[in-house]
Coordinates of N, CA, C and O in Angstrom, one line a residue:
Q9 N -14.2 -14.2 -22.5 CA -13.5 -16.4 -23.0 C -12.8 -16.5 -24.5 O -12.6 -15.3 -25.0
V10 N -12.4 -18.1 -23.6 CA -11.6 -18.1 -25.1 C -11.8 -19.1 -25.9 O -12.4 -20.1 -24.5
Q11 N -12.1 -19.1 -26.7 CA -12.5 -21.2 -27.4 C -11.6 -21.4 -28.0 O -10.9 -20.5 -28.5
L12 N -11.9 -23.3 -27.9 CA -10.5 -24.0 -29.2 C -11.2 -24.8 -29.6 O -12.4 -25.5 -29.0
V13 N -11.0 -24.4 -31.6 CA -12.3 -25.2 -31.8 C -11.1 -26.1 -33.0 O -10.5 -25.6 -33.5
E14 N -11.3 -27.4 -32.5 CA -10.7 -28.1 -33.3 C -11.5 -28.6 -34.6 O -12.4 -28.7 -35.1
S15 N -10.7 -29.4 -35.7 CA -10.8 -29.7 -37.0 C -9.8 -30.9 -37.1 O -8.7 -30.5 -37.2
G16 N -11.0 -31.7 -38.8 CA -8.9 -31.8 -40.1 C -9.3 -33.3 -39.4 O -8.6 -35.0 -40.0
G17 N -10.3 -33.9 -38.0 CA -9.9 -34.9 -38.3 C -11.2 -36.0 -38.7 O -11.1 -36.3 -40.0
G18 N -11.2 -37.6 -38.9 CA -12.0 -38.5 -39.6 C -11.4 -39.9 -40.1 O -10.9 -40.5 -38.5
L19 N -11.7 -40.6 -40.6 CA -11.0 -41.8 -41.0 C -10.2 -42.1 -41.7 O -10.8 -41.5 -43.0
V20 N -9.1 -42.9 -41.7 CA -8.6 -42.9 -42.7 C -7.5 -44.3 -42.3 O -7.9 -45.0 -41.5
Q21 N -7.0 -44.9 -43.9 CA -6.3 -46.4 -43.6 C -5.0 -46.6 -42.8 O -4.4 -45.3 -42.9
P22 N -4.3 -46.8 -42.1 CA -3.9 -47.5 -41.5 C -2.4 -46.5 -43.0 O -2.6 -47.7 -43.9
G23 N -1.1 -46.6 -42.5 CA -0.2 -45.7 -43.2 C -0.2 -43.8 -44.1 O 0.5 -43.7 -44.5
G24 N -1.6 -43.9 -43.5 CA -2.3 -42.8 -43.8 C -2.0 -41.3 -43.9 O -1.5 -41.5 -42.1
S25 N -2.6 -40.4 -43.5 CA -1.7 -38.7 -43.0 C -3.6 -38.3 -43.2 O -4.4 -38.8 -43.2
L26 N -4.0 -37.7 -41.8 CA -4.1 -36.7 -41.5 C -3.8 -35.5 -40.8 O -2.9 -35.5 -40.1
R27 N -4.0 -34.1 -40.9 CA -3.8 -32.9 -40.5 C -4.8 -32.7 -39.8 O -5.9 -31.7 -40.0
L28 N -4.5 -31.9 -37.9 CA -5.6 -31.5 -37.6 C -5.4 -29.7 -37.2 O -4.2 -29.5 -36.8
S29 N -6.2 -28.9 -36.9 CA -6.5 -27.7 -36.7 C -6.8 -28.0 -35.3 O -8.4 -28.2 -34.9
C30 N -6.3 -26.2 -34.3 CA -7.0 -25.9 -34.0 C -7.1 -24.0 -33.9 O -5.9 -24.3 -33.6
A31 N -7.9 -23.9 -33.7 CA -7.7 -22.2 -33.7 C -8.2 -21.8 -32.1 O -9.6 -22.0 -32.1
A32 N -7.7 -21.5 -31.8 CA -8.4 -20.1 -30.7 C -8.3 -18.8 -31.0 O -8.4 -18.5 -31.9
S33 N -9.4 -18.4 -30.1 CA -10.4 -17.7 -30.2 C -11.2 -16.8 -29.0 O -11.5 -17.0 -28.0
G34 N -11.1 -15.2 -28.9 CA -11.8 -14.9 -27.7 C -10.8 -14.0 -27.2 O -10.1 -13.4 -28.3
S35 N -11.0 -13.8 -25.9 CA -10.6 -12.5 -25.8 C -8.8 -13.0 -25.1 O -8.4 -13.1 -24.0
I36 N -7.8 -13.3 -26.0 CA -6.2 -14.0 -25.7 C -6.1 -12.2 -26.5 O -5.5 -11.9 -27.3
F37 N -4.9 -12.1 -25.2 CA -3.5 -11.4 -25.2 C -2.4 -12.1 -25.5 O -1.8 -11.8 -26.4
S38 N -2.3 -13.1 -24.9 CA -1.2 -14.2 -25.7 C -1.2 -15.8 -25.3 O -2.2 -16.1 -24.5
L39 N -0.5 -16.2 -25.8 CA -0.5 -17.8 -26.1 C 0.2 -17.7 -25.5 O 1.7 -17.5 -26.4
N40 N 0.6 -18.9 -24.4 CA 1.8 -19.5 -24.2 C 1.8 -21.0 -24.4 O 1.4 -20.7 -26.2
D41 N 2.0 -22.2 -23.8 CA 2.2 -24.1 -24.0 C 0.9 -23.5 -25.4 O -0.1 -23.7 -24.8
M42 N 0.8 -24.4 -26.6 CA -0.7 -25.2 -27.2 C 0.0 -27.1 -26.8 O 1.8 -27.1 -27.7
G43 N -0.5 -27.1 -26.9 CA -0.8 -28.7 -27.3 C -1.7 -29.6 -27.9 O -2.6 -29.5 -28.1
W44 N -2.0 -31.3 -28.4 CA -2.4 -32.4 -28.3 C -2.5 -32.6 -27.3 O -1.6 -33.4 -27.8
Y45 N -3.2 -33.6 -26.7 CA -4.1 -34.3 -25.9 C -4.5 -35.4 -26.8 O -5.5 -35.7 -27.8
R46 N -4.9 -37.2 -26.6 CA -5.6 -37.8 -27.6 C -6.3 -38.6 -26.0 O -5.6 -38.9 -24.7
Q47 N -7.0 -39.2 -26.5 CA -7.8 -40.7 -25.4 C -8.6 -42.2 -26.0 O -9.6 -41.2 -26.7
A48 N -8.4 -42.9 -25.8 CA -9.0 -43.7 -26.5 C -10.2 -44.5 -25.1 O -10.4 -44.3 -24.3
P49 N -10.9 -45.2 -25.9 CA -12.2 -45.9 -24.6 C -11.0 -46.0 -24.2 O -10.3 -47.8 -24.2
G50 N -11.8 -46.4 -22.8 CA -10.9 -46.9 -21.9 C -9.7 -46.6 -21.7 O -8.7 -47.2 -20.2
N51 N -9.0 -45.4 -21.8 CA -8.0 -45.0 -21.7 C -7.9 -44.0 -20.7 O -8.5 -43.1 -21.1
Q52 N -6.5 -43.2 -20.1 CA -6.1 -42.2 -19.7 C -6.8 -41.4 -20.9 O -5.8 -41.7 -22.1
R53 N -6.6 -40.0 -20.3 CA -6.1 -38.8 -21.5 C -4.5 -38.6 -21.8 O -4.0 -38.8 -20.5
E54 N -3.9 -38.6 -22.7 CA -2.2 -38.9 -22.6 C -1.2 -37.8 -23.7 O -2.2 -37.2 -24.4
L55 N -0.6 -37.1 -23.5 CA 0.0 -36.3 -24.4 C 0.5 -36.9 -24.9 O 1.1 -37.9 -25.3
V56 N 0.2 -36.3 -26.7 CA 0.7 -36.6 -27.7 C 1.7 -35.6 -28.3 O 3.4 -35.6 -28.7
A57 N 1.7 -34.4 -28.2 CA 2.6 -33.3 -28.9 C 2.6 -31.7 -27.9 O 1.4 -32.1 -28.0
N58 N 3.4 -30.9 -27.7 CA 3.2 -30.0 -27.6 C 4.2 -28.7 -28.2 O 5.5 -29.5 -28.2
I59 N 3.7 -27.7 -27.9 CA 5.1 -26.2 -28.5 C 4.3 -25.4 -27.8 O 3.2 -24.8 -27.5
N60 N 6.2 -24.5 -27.2 CA 5.9 -23.7 -26.5 C 5.5 -21.6 -28.0 O 5.9 -22.3 -28.6
S61 N 5.7 -21.1 -27.2 CA 5.5 -20.0 -27.8 C 6.6 -19.6 -28.5 O 6.8 -18.6 -29.7
G62 N 8.6 -20.3 -28.3 CA 9.6 -20.2 -28.6 C 9.6 -21.0 -29.9 O 10.6 -21.6 -30.1
G63 N 8.9 -22.1 -30.2 CA 8.7 -23.2 -31.4 C 9.3 -24.2 -30.5 O 9.7 -24.7 -31.3
F64 N 9.5 -24.7 -29.0 CA 9.8 -26.0 -28.5 C 8.6 -27.0 -28.5 O 7.8 -26.4 -28.2
T65 N 9.4 -27.8 -28.9 CA 8.2 -29.1 -29.4 C 8.9 -30.6 -28.5 O 10.4 -30.9 -28.0
K66 N 7.8 -31.2 -28.2 CA 7.9 -32.9 -27.3 C 6.8 -32.9 -27.5 O 5.7 -33.1 -28.2
Y67 N 7.3 -34.3 -27.9 CA 6.4 -35.3 -28.8 C 7.0 -36.6 -27.7 O 7.6 -37.8 -26.9
A68 N 5.5 -37.7 -27.2 CA 4.8 -38.7 -26.2 C 6.1 -39.4 -27.4 O 5.8 -39.4 -28.9
D69 N 6.8 -40.5 -26.4 CA 7.6 -41.7 -27.7 C 6.9 -42.3 -29.0 O 7.6 -42.6 -30.0
S70 N 5.5 -42.3 -28.5 CA 4.7 -43.5 -29.7 C 4.9 -42.7 -30.7 O 4.0 -43.1 -32.1
V71 N 4.4 -41.8 -30.9 CA 4.7 -40.7 -31.9 C 5.8 -39.7 -33.2 O 5.5 -39.5 -33.8
K72 N 6.8 -40.0 -31.9 CA 8.5 -39.3 -32.5 C 8.5 -39.5 -34.2 O 8.7 -41.3 -33.8
G73 N 8.7 -39.0 -35.2 CA 9.3 -39.3 -36.5 C 8.3 -39.4 -37.1 O 7.8 -39.5 -37.8
R74 N 6.7 -39.7 -36.5 CA 5.4 -39.6 -37.7 C 4.8 -38.3 -37.1 O 4.4 -38.2 -38.4
F75 N 4.2 -38.1 -36.3 CA 3.8 -37.0 -35.7 C 5.0 -35.3 -36.3 O 5.6 -35.7 -35.7
T76 N 3.7 -34.0 -36.3 CA 4.8 -33.0 -36.5 C 3.4 -31.8 -35.6 O 3.3 -31.9 -37.1
I77 N 3.9 -31.2 -34.4 CA 2.9 -30.0 -34.1 C 3.8 -28.4 -34.9 O 5.3 -28.6 -34.7
S78 N 2.9 -27.7 -35.0 CA 3.5 -26.7 -35.4 C 2.5 -25.6 -34.8 O 1.1 -25.6 -34.8
R79 N 3.1 -24.0 -35.1 CA 2.1 -22.8 -35.2 C 2.0 -22.0 -35.8 O 3.2 -22.0 -36.4
D80 N 1.2 -21.7 -35.9 CA 1.2 -20.8 -37.2 C 0.2 -19.3 -35.9 O -1.1 -18.4 -35.4
N81 N 1.7 -18.7 -35.6 CA 0.7 -17.4 -34.0 C 0.5 -16.3 -34.5 O -1.2 -15.8 -33.7
A82 N 0.2 -15.4 -36.0 CA -0.5 -15.1 -36.4 C -2.1 -15.5 -36.3 O -2.0 -14.4 -36.8
K83 N -1.8 -16.1 -36.9 CA -3.6 -16.9 -36.6 C -4.1 -17.7 -35.9 O -4.9 -18.3 -35.6
N84 N -3.5 -17.7 -34.5 CA -3.8 -18.5 -33.3 C -4.2 -19.7 -33.1 O -5.1 -20.4 -32.4
T85 N -3.5 -20.6 -34.9 CA -3.8 -21.9 -34.1 C -2.5 -22.9 -34.4 O -1.2 -22.5 -34.6
V86 N -2.8 -24.0 -33.8 CA -1.6 -24.8 -34.0 C -1.9 -26.2 -34.3 O -3.1 -26.0 -34.6
Y87 N -1.4 -27.2 -34.8 CA -1.7 -28.0 -36.1 C -1.0 -29.8 -35.5 O 0.6 -29.1 -34.5
L88 N -1.1 -30.4 -36.4 CA -0.5 -31.5 -36.0 C -0.2 -32.4 -36.9 O -2.1 -33.2 -37.5
Q89 N 0.2 -32.7 -37.9 CA 0.6 -33.4 -39.2 C 0.6 -34.8 -38.4 O 1.9 -35.1 -37.8
M90 N 0.0 -35.8 -39.2 CA -0.1 -37.1 -38.5 C 0.3 -38.4 -39.4 O -0.9 -38.2 -40.3
N91 N 1.5 -38.8 -40.2 CA 1.5 -39.3 -40.8 C 1.6 -40.9 -40.8 O 2.0 -41.3 -39.2
S92 N 2.3 -41.5 -41.5 CA 2.6 -43.0 -41.0 C 1.2 -43.8 -39.6 O 1.5 -44.0 -38.5
L93 N -0.4 -43.0 -40.0 CA -0.8 -43.8 -38.6 C -1.3 -44.6 -38.6 O -0.9 -46.3 -39.9
K94 N -1.5 -45.3 -37.4 CA -1.5 -47.2 -37.2 C -3.0 -46.7 -36.5 O -3.6 -45.6 -35.8
P95 N -3.3 -48.2 -36.6 CA -4.7 -48.4 -35.5 C -4.9 -48.4 -34.0 O -5.6 -47.3 -33.9
E96 N -3.2 -48.4 -33.8 CA -3.4 -47.9 -31.8 C -3.3 -46.6 -31.6 O -3.6 -45.7 -30.8
D97 N -3.4 -45.5 -32.8 CA -3.8 -43.7 -32.8 C -4.6 -43.6 -33.2 O -5.2 -42.7 -32.7
T98 N -5.8 -44.5 -33.1 CA -7.6 -44.2 -32.8 C -7.8 -43.5 -31.3 O -7.6 -44.6 -30.9
A99 N -8.3 -42.6 -31.7 CA -8.6 -41.9 -30.4 C -10.0 -40.5 -30.1 O -9.2 -40.2 -31.4
V100 N -9.6 -40.2 -29.5 CA -10.3 -38.4 -29.6 C -9.0 -37.6 -29.6 O -8.9 -38.0 -28.2
Y101 N -9.3 -36.4 -30.0 CA -7.9 -35.5 -30.2 C -7.9 -34.8 -29.7 O -9.5 -34.1 -30.0
Y102 N -7.5 -33.9 -28.5 CA -8.0 -33.0 -27.8 C -6.9 -31.6 -28.2 O -5.4 -32.1 -27.8
C103 N -6.9 -30.6 -28.0 CA -6.1 -29.7 -27.8 C -6.2 -28.7 -26.7 O -7.5 -28.9 -26.2
N104 N -5.1 -27.8 -26.3 CA -5.1 -27.2 -25.6 C -4.5 -26.5 -25.4 O -3.4 -26.1 -26.4
A105 N -4.8 -25.3 -24.6 CA -3.8 -23.8 -24.8 C -4.0 -23.2 -23.3 O -4.7 -23.4 -22.8
R106 N -2.0 -23.2 -23.3 CA -2.6 -21.7 -21.9 C -2.5 -20.6 -22.6 O -1.6 -20.2 -22.8
V107 N -3.3 -19.6 -21.6 CA -3.5 -18.8 -22.1 C -3.6 -17.2 -21.4 O -3.7 -17.3 -20.3
R108 N -3.3 -16.1 -22.0 CA -2.9 -14.5 -21.3 C -4.6 -13.8 -21.1 O -4.5 -13.1 -22.8
R109 N -5.7 -13.7 -21.0 CA -6.5 -13.6 -20.9 C -6.6 -12.1 -21.3 O -5.7 -11.0 -20.6
T110 N -7.4 -10.7 -22.0 CA -7.5 -10.0 -22.5 C -7.5 -9.2 -21.4 O -8.6 -9.4 -20.8
G111 N -6.4 -8.2 -20.8 CA -7.1 -8.0 -19.0 C -7.0 -8.1 -18.3 O -7.3 -8.4 -16.8
G112 N -6.3 -10.1 -18.3 CA -6.0 -10.5 -17.2 C -5.0 -10.8 -16.1 O -3.9 -10.4 -17.2
S113 N -5.3 -12.0 -15.6 CA -3.9 -12.1 -15.2 C -3.1 -13.5 -15.0 O -4.4 -14.0 -14.6
G114 N -1.9 -13.6 -14.9 CA -1.4 -14.5 -15.1 C -2.1 -15.6 -16.0 O -3.2 -15.6 -17.5
L115 N -2.1 -17.1 -16.3 CA -2.5 -18.2 -17.9 C -3.7 -18.5 -17.1 O -3.2 -19.5 -16.4
D116 N -3.9 -19.1 -17.7 CA -5.6 -20.2 -18.0 C -5.3 -21.7 -18.7 O -5.1 -20.5 -20.1
L117 N -6.0 -22.6 -18.4 CA -5.8 -23.7 -19.7 C -7.5 -24.0 -19.8 O -8.0 -24.3 -19.0
Y118 N -7.0 -23.6 -21.3 CA -8.0 -24.0 -22.4 C -8.2 -25.0 -22.9 O -7.4 -25.5 -23.5
W119 N -9.5 -26.1 -22.9 CA -9.2 -27.2 -24.2 C -10.3 -27.6 -25.2 O -11.5 -26.5 -25.0
G120 N -10.1 -27.5 -26.2 CA -11.2 -28.2 -27.1 C -11.7 -28.7 -27.0 O -11.9 -29.6 -25.6
Q121 N -13.1 -29.3 -27.8 CA -14.2 -30.4 -27.8 C -13.6 -31.4 -27.9 O -14.2 -32.6 -27.5
G122 N -13.1 -31.7 -29.1 CA -12.4 -32.9 -29.2 C -12.8 -33.5 -30.7 O -14.1 -33.0 -30.6
T123 N -11.9 -34.0 -31.4 CA -11.9 -34.3 -32.9 C -11.9 -36.2 -32.7 O -10.6 -36.6 -32.2
Q124 N -12.7 -37.3 -33.9 CA -12.3 -38.0 -33.2 C -11.3 -38.6 -34.4 O -11.9 -38.7 -36.2
V125 N -10.7 -39.1 -34.3 CA -9.2 -39.8 -35.5 C -9.4 -41.6 -35.4 O -9.2 -41.8 -34.3
T126 N -10.0 -42.1 -36.9 CA -10.4 -43.4 -36.6 C -9.7 -43.8 -37.6 O -9.4 -43.7 -38.5
V127 N -8.6 -44.7 -37.4 CA -7.6 -45.9 -38.0 C -7.9 -47.1 -38.3 O -8.1 -47.8 -37.5
S128 N -8.6 -47.0 -39.5 CA -8.5 -48.9 -39.5 C -8.6 -48.9 -41.5 O -9.6 -47.8 -42.1
S129 N -9.0 -49.9 -41.7 CA -9.1 -50.6 -43.1 C -10.6 -51.0 -43.4 O -10.9 -51.2 -44.4

């Protein structure tokens, strides 16, 4: 089995910063794409950013220039640095990862449990 555990969410004022972390553990042979999604009440889950094993990144237009995704392959961890936060960034943030499991074939998609980010004065 594979587990993804997020941390770093919380309450922050507009203009503030937060750093989210997502650590993968379990029967991992390799990690392929890793990403962050978010879901606000009444909205569909949307892509925030993702990063492939080579470090290539992609961002939603709404966060470009404010958020930075990175990964530490030695720690099986992906990060999301969020700066200049706005009230509209308020959502539950989920990480995901495409994993090749030890002894397995192909890639399986795993999700974390989510962490709440609230931007409010």
